[in-house]
Amino acid sequence: MERTTTIAGVRVRVAEARSAGARIGLVPTMGALHAGHLSLVERCRDLADLVVVSIFVNPTQFGPGEDLDAYPRDLEGDEAALRALGPAAPDVVFAPAVDEVYPRDPVTTVSVRGLDQVLCGVSRPTHFDGVTTVVTKLLNIVQPDVAVFGRKDFQQLTILRRMVADLDVPVELVGGPIVREPDGVAMSSRNRYLEGVDRTAARALSRALRAAVAAARAARAAGEVPSSGVLRDAATVRLRAEPGARIDYVEVLDPDTLAPPPDGADRWLVAVAAFVGPARLIDNVVVGERADEDALLAATDDR
Ligand code: AMP
């Protein structure tokens, strides 16, 4: 595993591999790596011959007053975690400085309209433009055949899929399942902000999703089709029951379009966001996708 901090450096390494016939994979991250990130690297290793992990805390996706300065940075620790993957470790860690990625004020940005106006886009109005622009840059720098993203950031993945389709970017995007702590809390670099009662309160998000899955299963058992309203209410009641969590949103949407689910839908994205202590946390499940439901239920503490 080698580290490069320059665009030229990563391009040389990728060009060498490509000319030898290698399939190139990219896993973009902001570092402070946890098992969720590492699962994406392992997935990428299965799909590509040369695996590049980028570690870059992208300032343009943080809004004013957000946690850009506080965001955890630990390149040495991240590299140790990647190396510990052994045969699944990436070949290249691309860890550029801000000036390398943004040598001048960019006047060109990439924007995916509409999909960025719901869910996290409401409380973070500039966030997704920052994401789509930096991911476009990373895709242009590395030019991977495949790029792996987590379903933890479901809206981000949906937006990136649409961006790649609309702009004919020659890359396959793969979504990896959410990795959870043993008590059900979705792993997140921002969990490092949580201590004591806040960490306990963070369980409310996955519990709310579990309540939605339970409501869907109860409806099905009664021979009914679950409705968006029932899923939303079940999740909302459960999240409201936690005084340590302040709801940002509880939404039930079509997982492909992020629009209200049509009549006759058989898959529903249930997405939640809440402020817990100093952190804003998100989580989701796709009701109607059995594997996603089961993974959520398997990891929770509600016994
Ligand atoms: P970040 O470093 O937060 O920008 O995340 C980098 C990538 O890791 C994104 O594609 C995230 O969706 C993904 N990711 C973050 N947390 C998890 C998790 N708990 N499970 C799976 N993927 C995750």
Tab-separated table of C-alpha atoms and ligand atoms in Angstrom:
chain	number	residue	atom	x	y	z
A	1	MET	CA	0.000	0.000	0.000
A	2	GLU	CA	1.428	3.357	-0.946
A	3	ARG	CA	0.382	6.899	-0.133
A	4	THR	CA	0.262	9.660	-2.696
A	5	THR	CA	-0.773	13.222	-2.004
A	6	THR	CA	-0.680	14.510	-5.568
A	7	ILE	CA	-3.047	14.211	-8.510
A	8	ALA	CA	-0.076	13.546	-10.797
A	9	GLY	CA	1.125	10.753	-8.497
A	10	VAL	CA	-2.175	8.883	-8.436
A	11	ARG	CA	-2.578	9.317	-12.189
A	12	VAL	CA	0.824	7.759	-12.883
A	13	ARG	CA	0.067	4.778	-10.661
A	14	VAL	CA	-3.363	4.238	-12.250
A	15	ALA	CA	-1.993	4.635	-15.789
A	16	GLU	CA	0.665	1.971	-15.154
A	17	ALA	CA	-1.915	-0.465	-13.821
A	18	ARG	CA	-4.371	0.246	-16.597
A	19	SER	CA	-1.776	-0.331	-19.292
A	20	ALA	CA	-1.142	-3.736	-17.697
A	21	GLY	CA	-4.853	-4.480	-18.116
A	22	ALA	CA	-5.941	-3.825	-14.527
A	23	ARG	CA	-9.498	-2.912	-13.604
A	24	ILE	CA	-9.428	0.191	-11.401
A	25	GLY	CA	-11.590	0.671	-8.293
A	26	LEU	CA	-12.130	3.769	-6.146
A	27	VAL	CA	-13.526	4.172	-2.627
A	28	PRO	CA	-13.934	7.864	-1.760
A	29	THR	CA	-13.860	8.691	1.968
A	30	MET	CA	-13.269	11.579	4.336
A	31	GLY	CA	-11.129	9.401	6.599
A	32	ALA	CA	-11.633	8.631	10.316
A	33	LEU	CA	-12.178	5.176	8.939
A	34	HIS	CA	-14.391	2.603	10.645
A	35	ALA	CA	-15.652	-0.854	9.752
A	36	GLY	CA	-18.270	0.661	7.415
A	37	HIS	CA	-15.577	2.217	5.248
A	38	LEU	CA	-13.471	-0.922	5.432
A	39	SER	CA	-16.374	-3.048	4.179
A	40	LEU	CA	-16.479	-0.860	1.063
A	41	VAL	CA	-12.753	-1.346	0.522
A	42	GLU	CA	-13.189	-5.115	0.786
A	43	ARG	CA	-16.059	-4.982	-1.680
A	44	CYS	CA	-13.961	-2.906	-4.059
A	45	ARG	CA	-11.104	-5.406	-3.768
A	46	ASP	CA	-13.502	-8.084	-5.066
A	47	LEU	CA	-14.424	-5.907	-8.030
A	48	ALA	CA	-11.111	-4.382	-9.096
A	49	ASP	CA	-7.413	-5.212	-9.527
A	50	LEU	CA	-6.039	-1.849	-8.406
A	51	VAL	CA	-7.910	-0.306	-5.478
A	52	VAL	CA	-7.561	3.395	-4.663
A	53	VAL	CA	-8.960	4.785	-1.401
A	54	SER	CA	-9.188	8.551	-1.299
A	55	ILE	CA	-9.060	10.299	2.056
A	56	PHE	CA	-10.052	13.924	1.766
A	57	VAL	CA	-12.148	16.065	4.097
A	58	ASN	CA	-13.857	18.081	1.402
A	59	PRO	CA	-14.476	21.620	2.651
A	60	THR	CA	-17.064	22.464	-0.012
A	61	GLN	CA	-19.578	19.941	1.293
A	62	PHE	CA	-19.671	21.540	4.744
A	63	GLY	CA	-22.045	24.463	5.268
A	64	PRO	CA	-21.340	27.543	7.387
A	65	GLY	CA	-21.400	26.599	11.068
A	66	GLU	CA	-20.981	22.888	10.331
A	67	ASP	CA	-18.203	20.684	11.714
A	68	LEU	CA	-15.446	21.135	9.085
A	69	ASP	CA	-12.828	22.153	11.648
A	70	ALA	CA	-13.885	19.565	14.235
A	71	TYR	CA	-14.137	16.712	11.718
A	72	PRO	CA	-11.772	13.938	12.900
A	73	ARG	CA	-8.549	13.603	10.907
A	74	ASP	CA	-6.185	10.670	11.528
A	75	LEU	CA	-4.273	9.686	8.408
A	76	GLU	CA	-1.801	7.453	10.243
A	77	GLY	CA	-4.611	5.606	12.029
A	78	ASP	CA	-6.547	5.288	8.774
A	79	GLU	CA	-3.566	3.807	6.973
A	80	ALA	CA	-3.016	1.329	9.808
A	81	ALA	CA	-6.667	0.228	9.578
A	82	LEU	CA	-6.356	-0.196	5.810
A	83	ARG	CA	-3.084	-2.108	6.087
A	84	ALA	CA	-4.716	-4.427	8.642
A	85	LEU	CA	-7.076	-5.587	5.895
A	86	GLY	CA	-4.151	-7.695	4.671
A	87	PRO	CA	-4.905	-9.063	1.204
A	88	ALA	CA	-7.922	-6.717	0.927
A	89	ALA	CA	-5.831	-3.616	1.675
A	90	PRO	CA	-5.933	-0.999	-1.068
A	91	ASP	CA	-2.969	-0.461	-3.379
A	92	VAL	CA	-3.030	3.312	-3.199
A	93	VAL	CA	-4.160	5.812	-0.572
A	94	PHE	CA	-4.784	9.170	-2.231
A	95	ALA	CA	-4.649	11.789	0.535
A	96	PRO	CA	-4.376	15.222	-1.048
A	97	ALA	CA	-4.231	18.567	0.758
A	98	VAL	CA	-7.026	21.056	0.140
A	99	ASP	CA	-4.778	23.150	-2.143
A	100	GLU	CA	-4.074	20.138	-4.337
A	101	VAL	CA	-7.774	19.577	-4.978
A	102	TYR	CA	-8.764	23.252	-5.060
A	103	PRO	CA	-5.701	25.225	-6.276
A	104	ARG	CA	-8.007	28.108	-7.155
A	105	ASP	CA	-11.564	29.103	-6.304
A	106	PRO	CA	-13.622	26.827	-8.542
A	107	VAL	CA	-16.233	28.584	-10.648
A	108	THR	CA	-17.382	25.294	-12.107
A	109	THR	CA	-19.597	23.044	-10.039
A	110	VAL	CA	-21.756	19.997	-10.647
A	111	SER	CA	-25.324	20.148	-9.429
A	112	VAL	CA	-28.002	17.473	-9.518
A	113	ARG	CA	-31.203	19.461	-9.317
A	114	GLY	CA	-34.289	18.275	-7.481
A	115	LEU	CA	-32.846	15.226	-5.787
A	116	ASP	CA	-30.873	17.619	-3.578
A	117	GLN	CA	-34.005	19.449	-2.391
A	118	VAL	CA	-35.307	16.673	-0.120
A	119	LEU	CA	-34.073	14.845	3.001
A	120	CYS	CA	-30.614	16.173	3.977
A	121	GLY	CA	-30.748	18.812	1.232
A	122	VAL	CA	-33.339	20.784	3.197
A	123	SER	CA	-31.147	21.398	6.240
A	124	ARG	CA	-27.859	21.260	4.265
A	125	PRO	CA	-28.682	23.283	1.131
A	126	THR	CA	-25.133	23.465	-0.272
A	127	HIS	CA	-23.978	20.006	0.798
A	128	PHE	CA	-24.775	17.938	-2.258
A	129	ASP	CA	-23.247	20.398	-4.733
A	130	GLY	CA	-20.043	19.998	-2.752
A	131	VAL	CA	-20.346	16.220	-2.906
A	132	THR	CA	-21.189	15.960	-6.614
A	133	THR	CA	-18.418	18.380	-7.532
A	134	VAL	CA	-15.702	16.645	-5.508
A	135	VAL	CA	-16.813	13.180	-6.610
A	136	THR	CA	-16.703	14.343	-10.235
A	137	LYS	CA	-13.156	15.562	-9.626
A	138	LEU	CA	-12.155	12.279	-7.966
A	139	LEU	CA	-13.704	10.281	-10.809
A	140	ASN	CA	-11.787	12.417	-13.321
A	141	ILE	CA	-8.534	12.113	-11.378
A	142	VAL	CA	-8.664	8.341	-10.872
A	143	GLN	CA	-10.914	7.363	-13.805
A	144	PRO	CA	-12.009	4.163	-12.075
A	145	ASP	CA	-14.011	1.396	-13.720
A	146	VAL	CA	-15.940	0.952	-10.488
A	147	ALA	CA	-16.534	3.171	-7.457
A	148	VAL	CA	-18.030	1.927	-4.196
A	149	PHE	CA	-20.237	4.038	-1.908
A	150	GLY	CA	-22.168	3.180	1.255
A	151	ARG	CA	-25.927	2.991	1.499
A	152	LYS	CA	-25.551	4.808	4.823
A	153	ASP	CA	-25.643	7.956	2.683
A	154	PHE	CA	-28.535	6.712	0.593
A	155	GLN	CA	-29.452	10.109	-0.859
A	156	GLN	CA	-25.833	10.714	-1.834
A	157	LEU	CA	-25.715	7.390	-3.683
A	158	THR	CA	-29.000	8.133	-5.468
A	159	ILE	CA	-27.744	11.573	-6.515
A	160	LEU	CA	-24.407	10.182	-7.720
A	161	ARG	CA	-26.138	7.461	-9.748
A	162	ARG	CA	-28.221	10.110	-11.479
A	163	MET	CA	-25.171	12.332	-12.047
A	164	VAL	CA	-23.205	9.491	-13.627
A	165	ALA	CA	-26.157	8.591	-15.849
A	166	ASP	CA	-26.906	12.178	-16.914
A	167	LEU	CA	-23.258	13.026	-17.646
A	168	ASP	CA	-22.333	9.658	-19.230
A	169	VAL	CA	-19.502	9.130	-16.763
A	170	PRO	CA	-17.957	5.752	-17.669
A	171	VAL	CA	-17.986	4.237	-14.187
A	172	GLU	CA	-20.056	1.596	-12.444
A	173	LEU	CA	-21.329	2.705	-9.039
A	174	VAL	CA	-21.796	0.016	-6.402
A	175	GLY	CA	-23.654	0.524	-3.109
A	176	GLY	CA	-22.494	-1.338	0.004
A	177	PRO	CA	-24.818	-2.180	2.925
A	178	ILE	CA	-24.824	-0.155	6.148
A	179	VAL	CA	-22.445	-1.525	8.770
A	180	ARG	CA	-23.755	-1.113	12.313
A	181	GLU	CA	-22.409	-1.168	15.835
A	182	PRO	CA	-23.584	-4.173	17.895
A	183	ASP	CA	-26.381	-2.027	19.381
A	184	GLY	CA	-27.694	-1.093	15.950
A	185	VAL	CA	-26.238	2.415	15.619
A	186	ALA	CA	-24.995	2.947	12.066
A	187	MET	CA	-21.242	3.411	12.065
A	188	SER	CA	-20.225	6.984	11.344
A	189	SER	CA	-17.101	9.060	11.768
A	190	ARG	CA	-19.360	11.498	13.616
A	191	ASN	CA	-20.104	8.877	16.292
A	192	ARG	CA	-16.725	9.973	17.685
A	193	TYR	CA	-18.521	13.104	18.889
A	194	LEU	CA	-20.851	11.020	21.076
A	195	GLU	CA	-20.264	10.143	24.715
A	196	GLY	CA	-22.397	8.779	27.553
A	197	VAL	CA	-26.070	9.627	27.288
A	198	ASP	CA	-25.646	10.969	23.755
A	199	ARG	CA	-24.238	7.666	22.564
A	200	THR	CA	-27.195	5.864	24.135
A	201	ALA	CA	-29.654	8.335	22.613
A	202	ALA	CA	-28.125	7.656	19.171
A	203	ARG	CA	-29.803	4.244	19.278
A	204	ALA	CA	-33.128	5.992	18.710
A	205	LEU	CA	-32.470	6.295	14.956
A	206	SER	CA	-32.050	2.589	14.238
A	207	ARG	CA	-34.842	1.803	16.691
A	208	ALA	CA	-37.140	4.097	14.740
A	209	LEU	CA	-36.264	2.268	11.517
A	210	ARG	CA	-36.838	-1.037	13.227
A	211	ALA	CA	-40.287	0.165	14.275
A	212	ALA	CA	-41.048	0.963	10.626
A	213	VAL	CA	-39.946	-2.515	9.551
A	214	ALA	CA	-42.079	-4.047	12.313
A	215	ALA	CA	-45.084	-2.003	11.146
A	216	ALA	CA	-44.525	-3.177	7.568
A	217	ARG	CA	-44.323	-6.784	8.661
A	218	ALA	CA	-47.469	-6.425	10.795
A	219	ALA	CA	-49.323	-4.962	7.818
A	220	ARG	CA	-48.176	-7.774	5.554
A	221	ALA	CA	-49.121	-10.381	8.166
A	222	ALA	CA	-52.624	-8.878	8.175
A	223	GLY	CA	-52.775	-9.210	4.394
A	224	GLU	CA	-52.371	-5.474	3.816
A	225	VAL	CA	-49.852	-3.473	1.818
A	226	PRO	CA	-47.859	-1.204	4.162
A	227	SER	CA	-48.587	2.472	3.573
A	228	SER	CA	-46.078	5.313	3.678
A	229	GLY	CA	-48.082	6.925	6.471
A	230	VAL	CA	-47.960	3.845	8.654
A	231	LEU	CA	-44.187	3.491	8.184
A	232	ARG	CA	-43.589	7.163	8.842
A	233	ASP	CA	-45.764	7.240	11.950
A	234	ALA	CA	-44.137	4.150	13.414
A	235	ALA	CA	-40.662	5.620	12.977
A	236	THR	CA	-41.674	9.077	14.204
A	237	VAL	CA	-43.291	7.817	17.404
A	238	ARG	CA	-40.201	5.791	18.259
A	239	LEU	CA	-37.766	8.624	17.528
A	240	ARG	CA	-39.884	11.165	19.457
A	241	ALA	CA	-39.758	8.863	22.480
A	242	GLU	CA	-36.034	9.645	22.879
A	243	PRO	CA	-35.647	13.009	24.616
A	244	GLY	CA	-31.935	13.113	23.740
A	245	ALA	CA	-32.658	13.206	20.004
A	246	ARG	CA	-34.118	16.201	18.143
A	247	ILE	CA	-35.738	15.132	14.882
A	248	ASP	CA	-34.534	16.788	11.675
A	249	TYR	CA	-36.703	14.601	9.455
A	250	VAL	CA	-38.495	11.279	9.190
A	251	GLU	CA	-39.364	10.621	5.546
A	252	VAL	CA	-40.729	7.753	3.474
A	253	LEU	CA	-39.840	8.053	-0.208
A	254	ASP	CA	-39.388	6.035	-3.374
A	255	PRO	CA	-35.791	4.739	-3.097
A	256	ASP	CA	-35.052	5.273	-6.801
A	257	THR	CA	-36.500	8.747	-7.346
A	258	LEU	CA	-36.665	10.174	-3.798
A	259	ALA	CA	-40.201	11.259	-4.706
A	260	PRO	CA	-43.288	10.264	-2.723
A	261	PRO	CA	-43.839	6.526	-3.216
A	262	PRO	CA	-46.357	5.840	-5.993
A	263	ASP	CA	-49.532	3.822	-5.421
A	264	GLY	CA	-48.689	0.162	-5.579
A	265	ALA	CA	-45.096	0.691	-4.398
A	266	ASP	CA	-43.367	-2.358	-2.983
A	267	ARG	CA	-40.160	-0.652	-1.734
A	268	TRP	CA	-40.015	2.332	0.574
A	269	LEU	CA	-36.947	4.263	1.669
A	270	VAL	CA	-37.436	5.135	5.338
A	271	ALA	CA	-34.850	7.804	6.135
A	272	VAL	CA	-34.259	9.571	9.440
A	273	ALA	CA	-32.005	12.390	10.609
A	274	ALA	CA	-31.697	13.721	14.141
A	275	PHE	CA	-29.491	15.950	16.221
A	276	VAL	CA	-27.983	14.043	19.140
A	277	GLY	CA	-25.659	15.994	21.426
A	278	PRO	CA	-23.114	17.727	19.168
A	279	ALA	CA	-23.794	15.456	16.183
A	280	ARG	CA	-26.300	15.295	13.375
A	281	LEU	CA	-26.900	11.622	12.609
A	282	ILE	CA	-28.632	9.911	9.681
A	283	ASP	CA	-29.827	6.380	9.047
A	284	ASN	CA	-32.136	4.547	6.662
A	285	VAL	CA	-33.644	1.245	5.640
A	286	VAL	CA	-35.366	0.159	2.459
A	287	VAL	CA	-38.554	-1.584	3.546
A	288	GLY	CA	-39.404	-4.257	1.009
A	289	GLU	CA	-35.752	-5.202	0.465
A	290	ARG	CA	-35.553	-8.279	2.618
A	291	ALA	CA	-31.761	-8.253	3.022
A	292	ASP	CA	-31.790	-4.628	4.159
A	293	GLU	CA	-34.617	-5.252	6.637
A	294	ASP	CA	-32.917	-8.358	8.013
A	295	ALA	CA	-29.545	-6.649	8.424
A	296	LEU	CA	-31.198	-3.889	10.450
A	297	LEU	CA	-33.098	-6.313	12.669
A	298	ALA	CA	-30.058	-8.521	13.234
A	299	ALA	CA	-27.966	-5.693	14.626
A	300	THR	CA	-30.290	-4.009	17.074
A	301	ASP	CA	-30.371	-4.032	20.862
A	302	ASP	CA	-34.107	-3.870	21.487
A	303	ARG	CA	-34.542	-6.995	23.484
B	1	AMP	P1	-17.504	9.489	4.586
B	1	AMP	O1	-16.092	9.241	4.995
B	1	AMP	O2	-18.439	9.705	5.720
B	1	AMP	O3	-17.622	10.495	3.486
B	1	AMP	O4	-17.999	8.127	3.952
B	1	AMP	C1	-17.297	7.526	2.902
B	1	AMP	C2	-18.117	6.388	2.363
B	1	AMP	O5	-18.355	5.435	3.396
B	1	AMP	C3	-19.493	6.845	1.869
B	1	AMP	O6	-19.808	6.165	0.668
B	1	AMP	C4	-20.400	6.431	3.000
B	1	AMP	O7	-21.721	6.167	2.593
B	1	AMP	C5	-19.726	5.163	3.466
B	1	AMP	N1	-20.120	4.814	4.826
B	1	AMP	C6	-20.067	5.619	5.917
B	1	AMP	N2	-20.547	4.972	6.995
B	1	AMP	C7	-20.926	3.739	6.583
B	1	AMP	C8	-21.507	2.598	7.240
B	1	AMP	N3	-21.824	2.602	8.529
B	1	AMP	N4	-21.742	1.508	6.487
B	1	AMP	C9	-21.444	1.479	5.164
B	1	AMP	N5	-20.896	2.519	4.493
B	1	AMP	C10	-20.641	3.630	5.194
